């Protein structure tokens, strides 16, 4: 079955960097785009970014442009979210999600990893 | 950006009764090229990640009970739970996948009355 496992979260000071990983299994990884969606404590869902199936295209929300970048290693079924210049408002649980019938649909989700940006 | 507005913020329904959640998009999410509505519904139970319930506004994801149904036009959509069960207590979100940035409604919390 489809499995997505995030890792790399933790507590980091404002302005510092963190790299999240998403390990995938149970599907043909190179065929699907992978999204990151975040959820601040007690709040709703916010889409963060998408990397296309081949890694050649990335899309992200305005609030992270220039600070967050995505990459993927299709030989290892991994996606990475590099987060630089972190801000307090980036504090959230970060989920990776596999696209579905549409590339912008979140068909399967990981359990999430918590990022806390605090001094 | 397409703004998604859900109502109500919360509702309490008796077991076995119907729950109705509304979602409005600030612009149409109906794609003229394929006549498909780019609208999905997710369920999030406490401490869990969201789960896809409905896509293309009315197509149930595999394994989702048929008491969950979706409907709607280009801008106004509804998620209906016919015969609420205890395990349906959750927050429900609508999402447009018509274009980026992908956006969600604020969520509707469903509880048992």
CSV table of C-alpha atoms in Angstrom, one decimal:
chain,number,residue,atom,x,y,z
A,1,UNK,CA,0.0,0.0,0.0
A,2,UNK,CA,1.0,3.6,-0.5
A,3,UNK,CA,3.2,4.9,2.3
A,4,UNK,CA,4.7,8.3,2.8
A,5,UNK,CA,7.0,9.0,5.8
A,6,UNK,CA,8.2,12.5,6.6
A,7,UNK,CA,11.3,13.2,8.7
A,8,UNK,CA,13.6,16.1,9.6
A,9,UNK,CA,11.3,18.3,11.7
A,10,UNK,CA,12.4,19.9,14.9
A,11,UNK,CA,13.0,23.1,16.7
A,12,UNK,CA,15.0,25.8,14.9
A,13,UNK,CA,15.8,29.4,15.5
A,14,UNK,CA,14.4,32.1,13.2
A,15,UNK,CA,16.6,32.7,10.2
A,16,UNK,CA,18.0,29.2,10.3
A,17,UNK,CA,17.5,26.3,7.9
A,18,UNK,CA,15.9,22.9,8.0
A,19,UNK,CA,15.6,20.1,5.5
A,20,UNK,CA,12.6,17.8,5.5
A,21,UNK,CA,12.5,14.5,3.8
A,22,UNK,CA,9.7,12.4,2.5
A,23,UNK,CA,10.3,8.7,1.9
A,24,UNK,CA,7.7,7.0,-0.4
A,25,UNK,CA,6.8,3.4,-1.1
A,26,UNK,CA,4.0,1.3,-2.5
A,27,UNK,CA,3.6,3.0,-5.8
A,28,UNK,CA,5.5,3.9,-9.0
A,29,UNK,CA,7.2,6.9,-7.5
A,30,UNK,CA,8.6,8.5,-10.8
A,31,UNK,CA,5.0,8.7,-12.1
A,32,UNK,CA,3.7,11.1,-9.5
A,33,UNK,CA,4.1,14.7,-8.3
A,34,UNK,CA,4.6,15.2,-4.6
A,35,UNK,CA,3.2,18.0,-2.6
A,36,UNK,CA,4.0,19.6,0.8
A,37,UNK,CA,1.0,20.8,2.8
A,38,UNK,CA,1.4,22.4,6.3
A,39,UNK,CA,-0.9,22.9,9.2
A,40,UNK,CA,-0.1,25.4,11.9
A,41,UNK,CA,-1.1,24.3,15.5
A,42,UNK,CA,-4.9,24.4,15.8
A,43,UNK,CA,-5.3,25.9,12.3
A,44,UNK,CA,-6.4,24.8,8.8
A,45,UNK,CA,-4.5,23.4,5.9
A,46,UNK,CA,-2.1,25.4,3.7
A,47,UNK,CA,-0.6,24.1,0.5
A,48,UNK,CA,3.1,24.9,0.4
A,49,UNK,CA,4.7,23.4,-2.7
A,50,UNK,CA,4.6,20.8,-5.5
A,51,UNK,CA,7.5,19.1,-7.3
A,52,UNK,CA,6.6,17.4,-10.6
A,53,UNK,CA,7.0,13.7,-11.3
A,54,UNK,CA,10.4,14.3,-12.9
A,55,UNK,CA,11.6,17.1,-10.7
A,56,UNK,CA,11.8,19.6,-13.6
A,57,UNK,CA,9.0,21.8,-12.3
A,58,UNK,CA,8.2,23.3,-8.9
A,59,UNK,CA,5.4,25.4,-7.8
A,60,UNK,CA,5.0,27.1,-4.4
A,61,UNK,CA,2.9,29.5,-2.4
A,62,UNK,CA,4.0,33.1,-2.4
A,63,UNK,CA,4.9,33.1,1.3
A,64,UNK,CA,7.7,30.6,0.8
A,65,UNK,CA,9.1,31.7,-2.6
A,66,UNK,CA,12.8,32.4,-2.5
A,67,UNK,CA,13.1,30.6,0.9
A,68,UNK,CA,11.9,27.0,0.2
A,69,UNK,CA,13.1,24.7,-2.6
A,70,UNK,CA,12.2,21.2,-3.5
A,71,UNK,CA,14.2,18.3,-4.9
A,72,UNK,CA,13.6,14.7,-5.5
A,73,UNK,CA,15.7,11.5,-6.0
A,74,UNK,CA,13.6,9.1,-8.1
A,75,UNK,CA,16.2,6.4,-7.6
A,76,UNK,CA,15.6,6.4,-3.9
A,77,UNK,CA,11.9,7.4,-3.9
A,78,UNK,CA,12.7,10.5,-1.8
A,79,UNK,CA,11.5,14.1,-1.9
A,80,UNK,CA,13.2,16.9,0.0
A,81,UNK,CA,12.0,20.3,1.2
A,82,UNK,CA,14.9,22.7,1.9
A,83,UNK,CA,13.6,25.5,4.1
A,84,UNK,CA,15.8,28.5,4.5
A,85,UNK,CA,15.4,31.8,6.5
A,86,UNK,CA,12.7,30.2,8.6
A,87,UNK,CA,10.2,32.5,10.3
A,88,UNK,CA,7.9,32.0,13.3
A,89,UNK,CA,4.9,31.7,10.9
A,90,UNK,CA,6.5,28.6,9.3
A,91,UNK,CA,5.8,26.7,12.5
A,92,UNK,CA,3.5,23.8,11.5
A,93,UNK,CA,3.1,20.2,10.9
A,94,UNK,CA,4.4,19.5,7.4
A,95,UNK,CA,2.8,16.7,5.4
A,96,UNK,CA,4.0,15.3,2.1
A,97,UNK,CA,1.2,14.1,-0.1
A,98,UNK,CA,1.1,12.1,-3.3
A,99,UNK,CA,-0.8,13.5,-6.2
A,100,UNK,CA,-3.7,11.5,-7.7
A,101,UNK,CA,-5.8,11.5,-10.8
A,102,UNK,CA,-5.1,15.2,-11.1
A,103,UNK,CA,-1.6,16.4,-10.4
A,104,UNK,CA,-3.0,18.9,-7.9
A,105,UNK,CA,-5.1,16.4,-5.9
A,106,UNK,CA,-3.7,15.1,-2.6
A,107,UNK,CA,-4.6,11.4,-2.8
A,108,UNK,CA,-2.3,10.0,0.0
A,109,UNK,CA,-0.8,11.7,2.9
A,110,UNK,CA,2.1,11.0,5.3
A,111,UNK,CA,1.7,11.4,9.1
A,112,UNK,CA,3.6,14.7,9.1
A,113,UNK,CA,6.6,16.1,10.8
A,114,UNK,CA,6.5,19.1,13.2
A,115,UNK,CA,8.6,22.2,12.6
A,116,UNK,CA,8.8,24.8,15.4
A,117,UNK,CA,10.6,28.0,14.6
A,118,UNK,CA,11.4,29.7,17.9
A,119,UNK,CA,14.2,31.5,19.6
B,1,UNK,CA,-5.9,33.3,-5.8
B,2,UNK,CA,-9.1,31.3,-5.5
B,3,UNK,CA,-10.6,31.8,-2.1
B,4,UNK,CA,-12.6,28.9,-0.6
B,5,UNK,CA,-15.2,29.7,2.0
B,6,UNK,CA,-16.8,26.9,4.0
B,7,UNK,CA,-20.0,27.1,6.1
B,8,UNK,CA,-20.8,26.5,8.9
B,9,UNK,CA,-17.6,26.5,10.9
B,10,UNK,CA,-19.1,23.7,13.1
B,11,UNK,CA,-22.2,21.7,13.3
B,12,UNK,CA,-23.6,19.1,15.7
B,13,UNK,CA,-25.8,16.3,14.3
B,14,UNK,CA,-27.5,13.4,15.9
B,15,UNK,CA,-26.4,9.9,15.1
B,16,UNK,CA,-28.1,8.7,12.0
B,17,UNK,CA,-29.1,12.2,10.8
B,18,UNK,CA,-27.8,14.1,7.9
B,19,UNK,CA,-24.9,16.5,8.0
B,20,UNK,CA,-24.5,19.1,5.2
B,21,UNK,CA,-21.4,21.2,4.7
B,22,UNK,CA,-21.1,24.0,2.1
B,23,UNK,CA,-18.2,25.3,0.2
B,24,UNK,CA,-18.0,28.3,-2.1
B,25,UNK,CA,-15.2,29.3,-4.4
B,26,UNK,CA,-14.4,32.9,-5.4
B,27,UNK,CA,-14.3,31.9,-9.0
B,28,UNK,CA,-15.5,28.9,-11.0
B,29,UNK,CA,-13.5,25.7,-10.7
B,30,UNK,CA,-15.3,24.1,-13.7
B,31,UNK,CA,-12.8,23.5,-16.5
B,32,UNK,CA,-14.4,24.1,-19.8
B,33,UNK,CA,-12.0,21.8,-21.6
B,34,UNK,CA,-13.2,18.6,-19.9
B,35,UNK,CA,-16.3,19.8,-18.0
B,36,UNK,CA,-14.8,18.7,-14.7
B,37,UNK,CA,-15.1,20.5,-11.4
B,38,UNK,CA,-11.7,20.7,-9.7
B,39,UNK,CA,-13.1,20.4,-6.2
B,40,UNK,CA,-12.1,17.9,-3.5
B,41,UNK,CA,-13.2,17.1,0.1
B,42,UNK,CA,-11.0,15.8,2.8
B,43,UNK,CA,-11.7,14.4,6.3
B,44,UNK,CA,-9.3,15.0,9.2
B,45,UNK,CA,-9.7,13.2,12.4
B,46,UNK,CA,-7.9,14.4,15.6
B,47,UNK,CA,-4.2,13.6,15.5
B,48,UNK,CA,-4.4,12.2,12.0
B,49,UNK,CA,-3.5,13.5,8.5
B,50,UNK,CA,-6.3,14.5,6.2
B,51,UNK,CA,-7.9,11.8,4.1
B,52,UNK,CA,-9.3,12.2,0.6
B,53,UNK,CA,-13.0,11.6,0.5
B,54,UNK,CA,-14.3,13.1,-2.8
B,55,UNK,CA,-12.8,14.5,-5.9
B,56,UNK,CA,-14.1,16.0,-9.2
B,57,UNK,CA,-16.8,17.4,-6.8
B,58,UNK,CA,-18.7,14.1,-6.6
B,59,UNK,CA,-16.5,11.1,-7.2
B,60,UNK,CA,-15.9,9.0,-4.0
B,61,UNK,CA,-12.4,7.9,-3.4
B,62,UNK,CA,-12.0,4.1,-3.2
B,63,UNK,CA,-13.1,2.7,0.1
B,64,UNK,CA,-15.1,5.8,1.2
B,65,UNK,CA,-18.5,4.8,2.5
B,66,UNK,CA,-21.4,5.7,0.3
B,67,UNK,CA,-23.0,7.8,3.0
B,68,UNK,CA,-20.5,10.5,1.9
B,69,UNK,CA,-21.6,12.3,-1.2
B,70,UNK,CA,-20.6,15.5,-3.0
B,71,UNK,CA,-22.4,17.8,-5.4
B,72,UNK,CA,-22.3,21.3,-6.7
B,73,UNK,CA,-21.9,23.7,-9.6
B,74,UNK,CA,-19.0,25.8,-10.7
B,75,UNK,CA,-18.7,27.8,-7.5
B,76,UNK,CA,-21.0,26.3,-4.9
B,77,UNK,CA,-20.5,22.8,-3.5
B,78,UNK,CA,-21.9,20.5,-0.8
B,79,UNK,CA,-20.6,17.6,1.1
B,80,UNK,CA,-23.4,15.5,2.6
B,81,UNK,CA,-23.0,12.8,5.2
B,82,UNK,CA,-26.3,10.7,5.1
B,83,UNK,CA,-26.7,8.9,8.4
B,84,UNK,CA,-23.9,10.3,10.6
B,85,UNK,CA,-21.8,7.7,12.4
B,86,UNK,CA,-19.7,8.2,15.5
B,87,UNK,CA,-16.5,7.6,13.4
B,88,UNK,CA,-17.4,10.6,11.2
B,89,UNK,CA,-16.5,13.1,13.9
B,90,UNK,CA,-13.8,15.1,12.2
B,91,UNK,CA,-13.0,18.4,10.5
B,92,UNK,CA,-13.9,18.5,6.8
B,93,UNK,CA,-12.1,20.6,4.3
B,94,UNK,CA,-12.9,21.5,0.7
B,95,UNK,CA,-10.0,22.2,-1.7
B,96,UNK,CA,-9.8,23.6,-5.2
B,97,UNK,CA,-7.2,22.1,-7.5
B,98,UNK,CA,-8.2,24.2,-10.5
B,99,UNK,CA,-5.0,26.2,-10.3
B,100,UNK,CA,-2.1,27.2,-8.1
B,101,UNK,CA,-1.9,28.3,-5.4
B,102,UNK,CA,-4.0,25.3,-4.3
B,103,UNK,CA,-6.3,26.5,-1.6
B,104,UNK,CA,-8.5,25.0,1.1
B,105,UNK,CA,-11.6,26.1,2.9
B,106,UNK,CA,-11.3,27.0,6.6
B,107,UNK,CA,-12.7,23.7,7.7
B,108,UNK,CA,-16.0,22.5,9.2
B,109,UNK,CA,-16.0,20.6,12.5
B,110,UNK,CA,-18.6,17.9,12.7
B,111,UNK,CA,-19.7,16.7,16.2
B,112,UNK,CA,-22.3,14.4,17.6
B,113,UNK,CA,-25.4,16.1,19.2
